[in-house]
mmCIF file of C-alpha atoms in Angstrom:
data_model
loop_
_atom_site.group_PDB
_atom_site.id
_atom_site.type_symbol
_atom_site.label_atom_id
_atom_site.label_comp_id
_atom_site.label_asym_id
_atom_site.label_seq_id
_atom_site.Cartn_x
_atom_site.Cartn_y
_atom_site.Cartn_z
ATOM 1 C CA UNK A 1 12.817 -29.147 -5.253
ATOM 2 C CA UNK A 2 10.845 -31.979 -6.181
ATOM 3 C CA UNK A 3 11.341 -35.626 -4.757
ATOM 4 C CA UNK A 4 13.729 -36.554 -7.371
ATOM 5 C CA UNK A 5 15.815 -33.657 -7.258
ATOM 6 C CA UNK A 6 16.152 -33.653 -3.321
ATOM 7 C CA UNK A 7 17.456 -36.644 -3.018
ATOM 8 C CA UNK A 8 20.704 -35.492 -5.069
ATOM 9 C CA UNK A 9 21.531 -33.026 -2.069
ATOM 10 C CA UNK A 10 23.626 -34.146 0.230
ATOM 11 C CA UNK A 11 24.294 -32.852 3.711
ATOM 12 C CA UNK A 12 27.235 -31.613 5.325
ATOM 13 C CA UNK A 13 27.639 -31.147 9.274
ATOM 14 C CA UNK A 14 29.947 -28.547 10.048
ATOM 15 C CA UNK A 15 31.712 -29.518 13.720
ATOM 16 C CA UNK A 16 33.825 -26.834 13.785
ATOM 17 C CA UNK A 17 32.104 -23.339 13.076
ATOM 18 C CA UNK A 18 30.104 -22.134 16.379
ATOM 19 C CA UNK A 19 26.201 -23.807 16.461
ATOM 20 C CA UNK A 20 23.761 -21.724 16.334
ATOM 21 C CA UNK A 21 21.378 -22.627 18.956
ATOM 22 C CA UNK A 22 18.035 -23.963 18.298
ATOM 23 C CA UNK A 23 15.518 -20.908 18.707
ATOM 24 C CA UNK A 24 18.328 -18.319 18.381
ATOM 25 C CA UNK A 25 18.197 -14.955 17.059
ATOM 26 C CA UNK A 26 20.353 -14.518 14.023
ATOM 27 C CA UNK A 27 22.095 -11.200 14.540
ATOM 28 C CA UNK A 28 21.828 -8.707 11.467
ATOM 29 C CA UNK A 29 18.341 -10.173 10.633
ATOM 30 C CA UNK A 30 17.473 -9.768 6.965
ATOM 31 C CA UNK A 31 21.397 -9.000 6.021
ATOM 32 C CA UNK A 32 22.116 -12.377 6.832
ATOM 33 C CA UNK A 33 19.429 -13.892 4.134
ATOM 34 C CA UNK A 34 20.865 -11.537 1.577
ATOM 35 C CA UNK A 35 24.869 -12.361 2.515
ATOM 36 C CA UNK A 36 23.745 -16.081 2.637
ATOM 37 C CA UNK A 37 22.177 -15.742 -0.691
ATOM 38 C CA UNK A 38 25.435 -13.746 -2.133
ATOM 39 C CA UNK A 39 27.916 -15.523 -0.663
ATOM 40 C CA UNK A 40 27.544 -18.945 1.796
ATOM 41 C CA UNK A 41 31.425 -18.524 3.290
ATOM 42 C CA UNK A 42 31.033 -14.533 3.704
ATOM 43 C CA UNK A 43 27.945 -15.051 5.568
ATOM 44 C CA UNK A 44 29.364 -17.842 7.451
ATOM 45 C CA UNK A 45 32.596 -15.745 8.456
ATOM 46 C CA UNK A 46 30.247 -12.986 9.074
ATOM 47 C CA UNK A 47 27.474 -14.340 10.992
ATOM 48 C CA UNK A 48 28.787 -16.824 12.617
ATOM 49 C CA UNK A 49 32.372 -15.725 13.340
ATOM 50 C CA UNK A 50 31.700 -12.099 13.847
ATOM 51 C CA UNK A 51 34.468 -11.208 11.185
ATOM 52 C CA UNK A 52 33.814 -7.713 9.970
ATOM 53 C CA UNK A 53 35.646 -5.373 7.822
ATOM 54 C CA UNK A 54 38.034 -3.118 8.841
ATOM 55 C CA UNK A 55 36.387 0.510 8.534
ATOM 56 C CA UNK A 56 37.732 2.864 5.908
ATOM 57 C CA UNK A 57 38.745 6.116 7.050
ATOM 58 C CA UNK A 58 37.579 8.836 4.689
ATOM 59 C CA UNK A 59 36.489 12.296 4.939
ATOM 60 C CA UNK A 60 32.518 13.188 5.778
ATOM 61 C CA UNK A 61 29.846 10.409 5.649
ATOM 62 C CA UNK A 62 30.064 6.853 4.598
ATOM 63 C CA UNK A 63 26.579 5.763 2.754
ATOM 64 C CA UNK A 64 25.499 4.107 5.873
ATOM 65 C CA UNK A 65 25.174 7.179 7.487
ATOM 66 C CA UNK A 66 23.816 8.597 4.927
ATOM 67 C CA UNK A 67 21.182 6.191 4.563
ATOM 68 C CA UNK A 68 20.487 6.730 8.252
ATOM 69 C CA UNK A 69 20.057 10.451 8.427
ATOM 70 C CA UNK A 70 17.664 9.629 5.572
ATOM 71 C CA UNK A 71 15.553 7.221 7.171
ATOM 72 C CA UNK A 72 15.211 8.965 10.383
ATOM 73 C CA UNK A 73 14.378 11.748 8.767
ATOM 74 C CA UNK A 74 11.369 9.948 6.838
ATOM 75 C CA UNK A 75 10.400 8.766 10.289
ATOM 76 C CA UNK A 76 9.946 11.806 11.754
ATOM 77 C CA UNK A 77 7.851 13.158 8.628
ATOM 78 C CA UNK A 78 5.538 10.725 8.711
ATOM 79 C CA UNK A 79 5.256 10.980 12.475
ATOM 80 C CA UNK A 80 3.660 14.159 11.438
ATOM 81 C CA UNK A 81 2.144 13.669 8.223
ATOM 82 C CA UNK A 82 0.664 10.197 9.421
ATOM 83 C CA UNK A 83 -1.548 10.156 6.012
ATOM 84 C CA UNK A 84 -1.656 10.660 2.224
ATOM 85 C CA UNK A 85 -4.286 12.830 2.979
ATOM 86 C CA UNK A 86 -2.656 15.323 4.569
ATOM 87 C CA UNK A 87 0.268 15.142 2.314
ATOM 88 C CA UNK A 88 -1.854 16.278 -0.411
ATOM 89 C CA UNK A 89 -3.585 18.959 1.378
ATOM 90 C CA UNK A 90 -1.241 20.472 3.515
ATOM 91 C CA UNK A 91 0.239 24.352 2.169
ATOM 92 C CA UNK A 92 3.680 23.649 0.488
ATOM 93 C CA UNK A 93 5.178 26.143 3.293
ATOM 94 C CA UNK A 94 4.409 23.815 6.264
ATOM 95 C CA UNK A 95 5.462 20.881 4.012
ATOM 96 C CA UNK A 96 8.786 22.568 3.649
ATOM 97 C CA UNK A 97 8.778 23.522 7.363
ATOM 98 C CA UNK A 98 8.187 19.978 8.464
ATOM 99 C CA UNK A 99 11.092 18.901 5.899
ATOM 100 C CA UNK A 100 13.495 21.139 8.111
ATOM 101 C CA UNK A 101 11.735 20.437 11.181
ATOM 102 C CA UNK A 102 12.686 16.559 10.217
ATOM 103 C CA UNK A 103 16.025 17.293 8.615
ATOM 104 C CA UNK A 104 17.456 19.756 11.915
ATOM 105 C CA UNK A 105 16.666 16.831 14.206
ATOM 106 C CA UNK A 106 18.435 14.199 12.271
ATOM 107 C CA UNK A 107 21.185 15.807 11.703
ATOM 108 C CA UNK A 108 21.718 17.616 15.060
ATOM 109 C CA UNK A 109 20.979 14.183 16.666
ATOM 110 C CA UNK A 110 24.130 12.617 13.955
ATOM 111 C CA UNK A 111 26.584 15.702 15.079
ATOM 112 C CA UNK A 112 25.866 15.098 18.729
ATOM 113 C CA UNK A 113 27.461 11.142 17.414
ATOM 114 C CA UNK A 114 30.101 12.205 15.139
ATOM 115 C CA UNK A 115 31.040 16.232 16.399
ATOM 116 C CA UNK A 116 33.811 16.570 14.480
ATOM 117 C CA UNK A 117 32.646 15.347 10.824
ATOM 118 C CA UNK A 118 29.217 18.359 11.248
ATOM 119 C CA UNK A 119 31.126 21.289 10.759
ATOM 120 C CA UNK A 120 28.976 24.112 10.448
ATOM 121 C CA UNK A 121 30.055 24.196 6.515
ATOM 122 C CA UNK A 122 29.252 20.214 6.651
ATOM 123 C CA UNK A 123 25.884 20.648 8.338
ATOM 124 C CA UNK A 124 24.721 23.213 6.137
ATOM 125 C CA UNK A 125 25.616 21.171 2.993
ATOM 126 C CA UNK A 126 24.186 17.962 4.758
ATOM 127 C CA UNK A 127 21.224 19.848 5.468
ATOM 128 C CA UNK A 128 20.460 20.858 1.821
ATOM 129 C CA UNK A 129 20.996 17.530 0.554
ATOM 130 C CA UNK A 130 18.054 15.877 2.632
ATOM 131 C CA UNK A 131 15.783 18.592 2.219
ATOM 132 C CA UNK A 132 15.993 18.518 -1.482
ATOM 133 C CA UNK A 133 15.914 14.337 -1.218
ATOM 134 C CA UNK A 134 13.429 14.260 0.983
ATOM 135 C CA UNK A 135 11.070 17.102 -0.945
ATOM 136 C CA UNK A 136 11.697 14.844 -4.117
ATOM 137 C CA UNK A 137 10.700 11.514 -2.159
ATOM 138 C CA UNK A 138 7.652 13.146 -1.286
ATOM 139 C CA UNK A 139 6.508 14.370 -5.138
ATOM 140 C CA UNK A 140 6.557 10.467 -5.467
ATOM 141 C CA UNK A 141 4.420 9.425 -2.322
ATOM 142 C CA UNK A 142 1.861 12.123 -3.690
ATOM 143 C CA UNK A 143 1.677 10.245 -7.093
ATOM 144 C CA UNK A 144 0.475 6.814 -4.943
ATOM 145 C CA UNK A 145 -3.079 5.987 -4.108
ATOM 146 C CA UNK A 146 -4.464 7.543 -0.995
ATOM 147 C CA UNK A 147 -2.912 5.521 2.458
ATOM 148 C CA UNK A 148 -2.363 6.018 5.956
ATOM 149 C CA UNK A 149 0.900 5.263 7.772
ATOM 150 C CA UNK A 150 -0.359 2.094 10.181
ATOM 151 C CA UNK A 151 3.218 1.705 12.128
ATOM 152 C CA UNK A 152 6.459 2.536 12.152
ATOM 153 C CA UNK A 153 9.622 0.835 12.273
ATOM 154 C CA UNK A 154 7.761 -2.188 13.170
ATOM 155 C CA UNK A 155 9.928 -5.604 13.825
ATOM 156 C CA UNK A 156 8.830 -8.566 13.159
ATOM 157 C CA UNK A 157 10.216 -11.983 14.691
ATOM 158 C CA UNK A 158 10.793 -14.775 10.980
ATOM 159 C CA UNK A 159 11.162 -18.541 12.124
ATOM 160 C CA UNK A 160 13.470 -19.851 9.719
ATOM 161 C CA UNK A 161 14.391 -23.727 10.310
ATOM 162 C CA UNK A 162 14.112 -23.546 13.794
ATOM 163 C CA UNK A 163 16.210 -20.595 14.318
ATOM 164 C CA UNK A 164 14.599 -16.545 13.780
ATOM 165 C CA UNK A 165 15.142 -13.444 12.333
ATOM 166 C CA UNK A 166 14.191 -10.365 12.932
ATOM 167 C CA UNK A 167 13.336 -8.053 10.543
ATOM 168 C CA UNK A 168 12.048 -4.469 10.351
ATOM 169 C CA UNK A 169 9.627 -2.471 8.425
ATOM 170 C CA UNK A 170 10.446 0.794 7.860
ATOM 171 C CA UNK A 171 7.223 1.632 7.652
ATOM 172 C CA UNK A 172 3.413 0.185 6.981
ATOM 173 C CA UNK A 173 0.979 1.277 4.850
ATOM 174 C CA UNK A 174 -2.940 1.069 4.922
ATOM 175 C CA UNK A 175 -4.774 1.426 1.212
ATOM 176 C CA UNK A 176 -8.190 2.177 1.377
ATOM 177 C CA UNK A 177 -9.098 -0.716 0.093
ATOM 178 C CA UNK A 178 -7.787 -2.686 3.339
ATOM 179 C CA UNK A 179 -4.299 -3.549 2.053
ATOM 180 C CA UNK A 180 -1.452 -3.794 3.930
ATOM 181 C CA UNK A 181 1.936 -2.222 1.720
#
């Protein structure tokens, strides 16, 4: 805001929600920028209260999990992979073998957590699902310009008026140009 305009805010001390300390770590990192952004009282219940939802019971996997078993799987791929490079070159059969590779260690490390929702019926239907995901992910990464995977779920400390978040990359780029994506 300029000059003029900041002087119209005014400022509010809250004495009764918890402080958060001065050089504190704001649990949830990014999520609470985004639920601050959305909604000032649901972050402030959230974040600052712990309040949390009550889970829904429901049948398989919620889309958290979901989302997990995706990104660890992408993890592990590019553990391997490392580079564009070898994306493009490698024979589609090892591609496809370091899908499953990927996918059979995801999910066998998500039914070791949650035994009785992996049914073999479940697992095999799971399975399928990020294979063909992941294979289509990948027809998109080979349409980008040539990089190299520089670091992996890397976290990153954000100062934020005098307080910090942290936040994590899923994963870093390097163009050949010396960009950083």
């Amino acid at each position: 805001l300029s000059g003029a305009d900041a002087s119209a805010l005014a400022r509010f001390y809250d004495s009764r929600g918890p402080e958060i300390a001065e050089g504190a770590f704001i649990r949830g990192g990014t999520a609470f920028l985004k639920a601050q952004a959305s909604c000032p009282f649901s972050a402030f219940a959230r974040f600052r209260l712990g309040a949390e939802a009550l889970e829904q019971p429901a049948p398989g996997l919620d889309a958290a999990a979901r989302g997990i078993l995706v990104h660890r799987c992408m993890e592990l791929l590019w553990q391997r992979l490392k580079t564009h490079a070898v994306l493009m070159t490698i024979p589609l059969s090892e591609q496809d073998a370091a899908i499953e590779a990927a996918v059979a260690k995801t999910v066998e490390e998500m039914a070791a957590k949650k035994p009785r929702t992996f049914t073999d019926r479940f697992e095999a239907i799971e399975k399928a699902r990020l294979f063909a995901l992941i294979k289509e992910w990948l027809a998109l990464e080979k349409k980008r310009t040539p990089f190299s995977v520089q670091a992996r779920e890397k976290g990153f400390d954000v100062p934020i008026s005098g307080f910090f978040l942290r936040a994590v990359a899923d994963r870093i780029d390097g163009l050949t140009d010396g960009r950083i994506v």
